[in-house]
Amino acid sequence: MTASDFIVARDDFENCKTISTTLPAADALPDDALLVKVDRFAFTANNTTYAVLGDTVKYWELFPAPKGFGNIPVWGFGDVIASRHPNVPVGERLFGYFPMATHLVIEAADVSKRGLRDGAAHRQNVAPVYNAYARVSGDPAYAGKQGDYQALLRPLFMLSFLVDDFLAENDDFGARTVLLSSASSKTAFGLAHLLHARGRKVIGLTSSGNAAFVTSLGCYDEIVTYDRVTSLPSDAPVAFIDMAGNSALRAELHRHFGDQMKCSMRVGLTHRANDAEEAALPGAKPRWFSAPETIRKRAKDWGPGGIERRFSRAWAGFAPTLDRRLTVTESRGPDAVRQVYLDTLKGRIPPEQGHMLSLLG
């Protein structure tokens, strides 16, 4: 049995191709293993960040590829088409982290009514969330358009939720205005939604081409294009959440706000333009946000299920806004996947679009 995998060169992301791989026959699967057909998956600019951080965060280890290449992880849905686990039937639908491929073998472990974990040895060097699969057969929250929103935005909104929680716990470092770069990105407008709900003034920084979309989101108090950031008043404390990862922009903002820059936190790399060695900047020292560290802290603070309950409440307030903020497009087949991948890599996807893909024809 063969599968198709979409892979990219780890030293040149524009070099990409679809290859055929061999799968074990259903009766040759190891004990407790599942053969899953990957039905559909989301692809966003955040997935290109997974590629950028592939070595640092061990993303390349999740789904092995030929030497020099990698398989970018994606969030999506798969159906069990063969099972050697007594408690996971054929036909079970799973939601979780998949390769850009048509099939995946999962070594099912910790199986419960709600989910399971892939216990494959090569997948254990990443955060546990990346190895967890929810059992979503018959769950309306994961069906149709709502399912697409789950794949496109729920993982990103978890990051938004954690950043907002970190800022709130620290009283926003004394700032009542928060600047978000790459304001059109899905993680940014999820965070803007949460900050706005807490009564913070939220300023979205974006390109002129995305300004109209960012305005339409309705979760920013002010929109400022990158060429006008120095027009912002610099006499009050601000916090800067950097989704873009653009060194020049970060330096410009620090020099403009000086000591009023009370927090400078790096979250994303949507621009993929960054100086290896950055000079010291005025104001708060830029630092990376650590989602795993925040998760560990809150798991201890809030006890079992505490994060999930609070996050579910936040998602319930955010999800109903997505019908007016996002248009979901579905594309199938290797050529379509390649095109969407390259368009995303080169920044050609309009921010209001969300793409659900499948390598299956």
PDB file of N, CA, C and O in Angstrom, residues 158-195:
ATOM      1  N   MET A 158      -5.271  28.977  21.017  1.00  0.00           N
ATOM      2  CA  MET A 158      -4.674  28.546  22.281  1.00  0.00           C
ATOM      3  C   MET A 158      -3.440  29.401  22.598  1.00  0.00           C
ATOM      4  O   MET A 158      -3.228  29.818  23.749  1.00  0.00           O
ATOM      5  N   LEU A 159      -2.632  29.683  21.577  1.00  0.00           N
ATOM      6  CA  LEU A 159      -1.471  30.554  21.787  1.00  0.00           C
ATOM      7  C   LEU A 159      -1.936  31.962  22.164  1.00  0.00           C
ATOM      8  O   LEU A 159      -1.372  32.581  23.080  1.00  0.00           O
ATOM      9  N   SER A 160      -2.958  32.463  21.492  1.00  0.00           N
ATOM     10  CA  SER A 160      -3.514  33.772  21.847  1.00  0.00           C
ATOM     11  C   SER A 160      -3.969  33.784  23.302  1.00  0.00           C
ATOM     12  O   SER A 160      -3.700  34.736  24.051  1.00  0.00           O
ATOM     13  N   PHE A 161      -4.652  32.735  23.701  1.00  0.00           N
ATOM     14  CA  PHE A 161      -5.172  32.605  25.062  1.00  0.00           C
ATOM     15  C   PHE A 161      -4.035  32.604  26.089  1.00  0.00           C
ATOM     16  O   PHE A 161      -4.108  33.271  27.127  1.00  0.00           O
ATOM     17  N   LEU A 162      -2.963  31.886  25.786  1.00  0.00           N
ATOM     18  CA  LEU A 162      -1.849  31.796  26.727  1.00  0.00           C
ATOM     19  C   LEU A 162      -1.101  33.120  26.840  1.00  0.00           C
ATOM     20  O   LEU A 162      -0.695  33.524  27.937  1.00  0.00           O
ATOM     21  N   VAL A 163      -0.923  33.809  25.721  1.00  0.00           N
ATOM     22  CA  VAL A 163      -0.261  35.120  25.765  1.00  0.00           C
ATOM     23  C   VAL A 163      -1.106  36.109  26.559  1.00  0.00           C
ATOM     24  O   VAL A 163      -0.594  36.863  27.400  1.00  0.00           O
ATOM     25  N   ASP A 164      -2.417  36.113  26.310  1.00  0.00           N
ATOM     26  CA  ASP A 164      -3.301  37.013  27.051  1.00  0.00           C
ATOM     27  C   ASP A 164      -3.258  36.714  28.542  1.00  0.00           C
ATOM     28  O   ASP A 164      -3.220  37.635  29.374  1.00  0.00           O
ATOM     29  N   ASP A 165      -3.260  35.437  28.890  1.00  0.00           N
ATOM     30  CA  ASP A 165      -3.203  35.060  30.301  1.00  0.00           C
ATOM     31  C   ASP A 165      -1.894  35.531  30.939  1.00  0.00           C
ATOM     32  O   ASP A 165      -1.887  36.035  32.066  1.00  0.00           O
ATOM     33  N   PHE A 166      -0.785  35.380  30.214  1.00  0.00           N
ATOM     34  CA  PHE A 166       0.507  35.815  30.728  1.00  0.00           C
ATOM     35  C   PHE A 166       0.518  37.329  30.960  1.00  0.00           C
ATOM     36  O   PHE A 166       0.990  37.811  31.996  1.00  0.00           O
ATOM     37  N   LEU A 167      -0.015  38.073  29.996  1.00  0.00           N
ATOM     38  CA  LEU A 167      -0.071  39.528  30.155  1.00  0.00           C
ATOM     39  C   LEU A 167      -0.976  39.914  31.322  1.00  0.00           C
ATOM     40  O   LEU A 167      -0.623  40.778  32.134  1.00  0.00           O
ATOM     41  N   ALA A 168      -2.139  39.278  31.414  1.00  0.00           N
ATOM     42  CA  ALA A 168      -3.078  39.610  32.485  1.00  0.00           C
ATOM     43  C   ALA A 168      -2.487  39.327  33.859  1.00  0.00           C
ATOM     44  O   ALA A 168      -2.645  40.118  34.795  1.00  0.00           O
ATOM     45  N   GLU A 169      -1.795  38.192  33.981  1.00  0.00           N
ATOM     46  CA  GLU A 169      -1.202  37.842  35.271  1.00  0.00           C
ATOM     47  C   GLU A 169      -0.162  38.879  35.698  1.00  0.00           C
ATOM     48  O   GLU A 169       0.042  39.117  36.884  1.00  0.00           O
ATOM     49  N   ASN A 170       0.491  39.490  34.715  1.00  0.00           N
ATOM     50  CA  ASN A 170       1.520  40.498  35.006  1.00  0.00           C
ATOM     51  C   ASN A 170       0.984  41.925  34.883  1.00  0.00           C
ATOM     52  O   ASN A 170       1.765  42.873  34.765  1.00  0.00           O
ATOM     53  N   ASP A 171      -0.351  42.064  34.957  1.00  0.00           N
ATOM     54  CA  ASP A 171      -0.995  43.380  34.846  1.00  0.00           C
ATOM     55  C   ASP A 171      -0.481  44.141  33.631  1.00  0.00           C
ATOM     56  O   ASP A 171      -0.282  45.351  33.669  1.00  0.00           O
ATOM     57  N   ASP A 172      -0.236  43.406  32.555  1.00  0.00           N
ATOM     58  CA  ASP A 172       0.218  43.983  31.288  1.00  0.00           C
ATOM     59  C   ASP A 172       1.477  44.837  31.457  1.00  0.00           C
ATOM     60  O   ASP A 172       1.731  45.755  30.681  1.00  0.00           O
ATOM     61  N   PHE A 173       2.240  44.518  32.506  1.00  0.00           N
ATOM     62  CA  PHE A 173       3.507  45.206  32.789  1.00  0.00           C
ATOM     63  C   PHE A 173       3.322  46.719  32.923  1.00  0.00           C
ATOM     64  O   PHE A 173       4.219  47.499  32.603  1.00  0.00           O
ATOM     65  N   GLY A 174       2.135  47.087  33.402  1.00  0.00           N
ATOM     66  CA  GLY A 174       1.862  48.499  33.623  1.00  0.00           C
ATOM     67  C   GLY A 174       1.353  49.233  32.401  1.00  0.00           C
ATOM     68  O   GLY A 174       1.041  50.428  32.478  1.00  0.00           O
ATOM     69  N   ALA A 175       1.243  48.553  31.283  1.00  0.00           N
ATOM     70  CA  ALA A 175       0.758  49.189  30.055  1.00  0.00           C
ATOM     71  C   ALA A 175      -0.746  48.992  29.928  1.00  0.00           C
ATOM     72  O   ALA A 175      -1.283  47.967  30.344  1.00  0.00           O
ATOM     73  N   ARG A 176      -1.403  49.968  29.366  1.00  0.00           N
ATOM     74  CA  ARG A 176      -2.826  49.834  29.067  1.00  0.00           C
ATOM     75  C   ARG A 176      -3.086  49.851  27.565  1.00  0.00           C
ATOM     76  O   ARG A 176      -4.223  49.767  27.111  1.00  0.00           O
ATOM     77  N   THR A 177      -2.022  49.968  26.815  1.00  0.00           N
ATOM     78  CA  THR A 177      -2.080  49.894  25.358  1.00  0.00           C
ATOM     79  C   THR A 177      -1.158  48.775  24.901  1.00  0.00           C
ATOM     80  O   THR A 177      -0.009  48.688  25.339  1.00  0.00           O
ATOM     81  N   VAL A 178      -1.671  47.914  24.031  1.00  0.00           N
ATOM     82  CA  VAL A 178      -0.884  46.789  23.533  1.00  0.00           C
ATOM     83  C   VAL A 178      -0.777  46.909  22.012  1.00  0.00           C
ATOM     84  O   VAL A 178      -1.784  47.081  21.319  1.00  0.00           O
ATOM     85  N   LEU A 179       0.449  46.821  21.503  1.00  0.00           N
ATOM     86  CA  LEU A 179       0.704  46.849  20.072  1.00  0.00           C
ATOM     87  C   LEU A 179       0.885  45.427  19.566  1.00  0.00           C
ATOM     88  O   LEU A 179       1.637  44.644  20.156  1.00  0.00           O
ATOM     89  N   LEU A 180       0.221  45.080  18.482  1.00  0.00           N
ATOM     90  CA  LEU A 180       0.359  43.759  17.881  1.00  0.00           C
ATOM     91  C   LEU A 180       0.842  43.915  16.448  1.00  0.00           C
ATOM     92  O   LEU A 180       0.151  44.518  15.618  1.00  0.00           O
ATOM     93  N   SER A 181       2.042  43.393  16.144  1.00  0.00           N
ATOM     94  CA  SER A 181       2.488  43.389  14.754  1.00  0.00           C
ATOM     95  C   SER A 181       1.852  42.221  14.024  1.00  0.00           C
ATOM     96  O   SER A 181       1.312  41.296  14.631  1.00  0.00           O
ATOM     97  N   SER A 182       1.916  42.266  12.690  1.00  0.00           N
ATOM     98  CA  SER A 182       1.255  41.258  11.856  1.00  0.00           C
ATOM     99  C   SER A 182      -0.194  41.097  12.303  1.00  0.00           C
ATOM    100  O   SER A 182      -0.691  39.989  12.524  1.00  0.00           O
ATOM    101  N   ALA A 183      -0.876  42.236  12.424  1.00  0.00           N
ATOM    102  CA  ALA A 183      -2.215  42.274  13.017  1.00  0.00           C
ATOM    103  C   ALA A 183      -3.242  41.461  12.247  1.00  0.00           C
ATOM    104  O   ALA A 183      -4.286  41.094  12.793  1.00  0.00           O
ATOM    105  N   SER A 184      -2.963  41.167  10.981  1.00  0.00           N
ATOM    106  CA  SER A 184      -3.908  40.366  10.190  1.00  0.00           C
ATOM    107  C   SER A 184      -3.766  38.873  10.449  1.00  0.00           C
ATOM    108  O   SER A 184      -4.615  38.096  10.016  1.00  0.00           O
ATOM    109  N   SER A 185      -2.700  38.475  11.136  1.00  0.00           N
ATOM    110  CA  SER A 185      -2.491  37.045  11.382  1.00  0.00           C
ATOM    111  C   SER A 185      -3.540  36.514  12.346  1.00  0.00           C
ATOM    112  O   SER A 185      -4.078  37.237  13.187  1.00  0.00           O
ATOM    113  N   LYS A 186      -3.805  35.232  12.237  1.00  0.00           N
ATOM    114  CA  LYS A 186      -4.883  34.643  13.023  1.00  0.00           C
ATOM    115  C   LYS A 186      -4.569  34.633  14.516  1.00  0.00           C
ATOM    116  O   LYS A 186      -5.457  34.832  15.347  1.00  0.00           O
ATOM    117  N   THR A 187      -3.311  34.416  14.869  1.00  0.00           N
ATOM    118  CA  THR A 187      -2.946  34.469  16.289  1.00  0.00           C
ATOM    119  C   THR A 187      -3.099  35.878  16.820  1.00  0.00           C
ATOM    120  O   THR A 187      -3.550  36.080  17.952  1.00  0.00           O
ATOM    121  N   ALA A 188      -2.747  36.876  15.999  1.00  0.00           N
ATOM    122  CA  ALA A 188      -2.833  38.268  16.439  1.00  0.00           C
ATOM    123  C   ALA A 188      -4.280  38.691  16.659  1.00  0.00           C
ATOM    124  O   ALA A 188      -4.613  39.285  17.697  1.00  0.00           O
ATOM    125  N   PHE A 189      -5.168  38.390  15.721  1.00  0.00           N
ATOM    126  CA  PHE A 189      -6.528  38.900  15.942  1.00  0.00           C
ATOM    127  C   PHE A 189      -7.281  38.090  16.994  1.00  0.00           C
ATOM    128  O   PHE A 189      -8.203  38.587  17.632  1.00  0.00           O
ATOM    129  N   GLY A 190      -6.832  36.844  17.245  1.00  0.00           N
ATOM    130  CA  GLY A 190      -7.379  36.124  18.398  1.00  0.00           C
ATOM    131  C   GLY A 190      -6.972  36.786  19.697  1.00  0.00           C
ATOM    132  O   GLY A 190      -7.788  36.955  20.615  1.00  0.00           O
ATOM    133  N   LEU A 191      -5.700  37.186  19.783  1.00  0.00           N
ATOM    134  CA  LEU A 191      -5.222  37.885  20.969  1.00  0.00           C
ATOM    135  C   LEU A 191      -5.890  39.242  21.097  1.00  0.00           C
ATOM    136  O   LEU A 191      -6.268  39.658  22.207  1.00  0.00           O
ATOM    137  N   ALA A 192      -6.061  39.949  19.982  1.00  0.00           N
ATOM    138  CA  ALA A 192      -6.736  41.254  20.025  1.00  0.00           C
ATOM    139  C   ALA A 192      -8.153  41.116  20.575  1.00  0.00           C
ATOM    140  O   ALA A 192      -8.616  41.952  21.356  1.00  0.00           O
ATOM    141  N   HIS A 193      -8.847  40.066  20.156  1.00  0.00           N
ATOM    142  CA  HIS A 193     -10.199  39.795  20.661  1.00  0.00           C
ATOM    143  C   HIS A 193     -10.198  39.674  22.190  1.00  0.00           C
ATOM    144  O   HIS A 193     -11.040  40.265  22.871  1.00  0.00           O
ATOM    145  N   LEU A 194      -9.228  38.938  22.726  1.00  0.00           N
ATOM    146  CA  LEU A 194      -9.154  38.726  24.176  1.00  0.00           C
ATOM    147  C   LEU A 194      -8.745  40.003  24.909  1.00  0.00           C
ATOM    148  O   LEU A 194      -9.304  40.334  25.965  1.00  0.00           O
ATOM    149  N   LEU A 195      -7.760  40.710  24.375  1.00  0.00           N
ATOM    150  CA  LEU A 195      -7.316  41.960  25.009  1.00  0.00           C
ATOM    151  C   LEU A 195      -8.425  42.991  25.015  1.00  0.00           C
ATOM    152  O   LEU A 195      -8.647  43.686  26.016  1.00  0.00           O
TER     153      LEU A 195
END
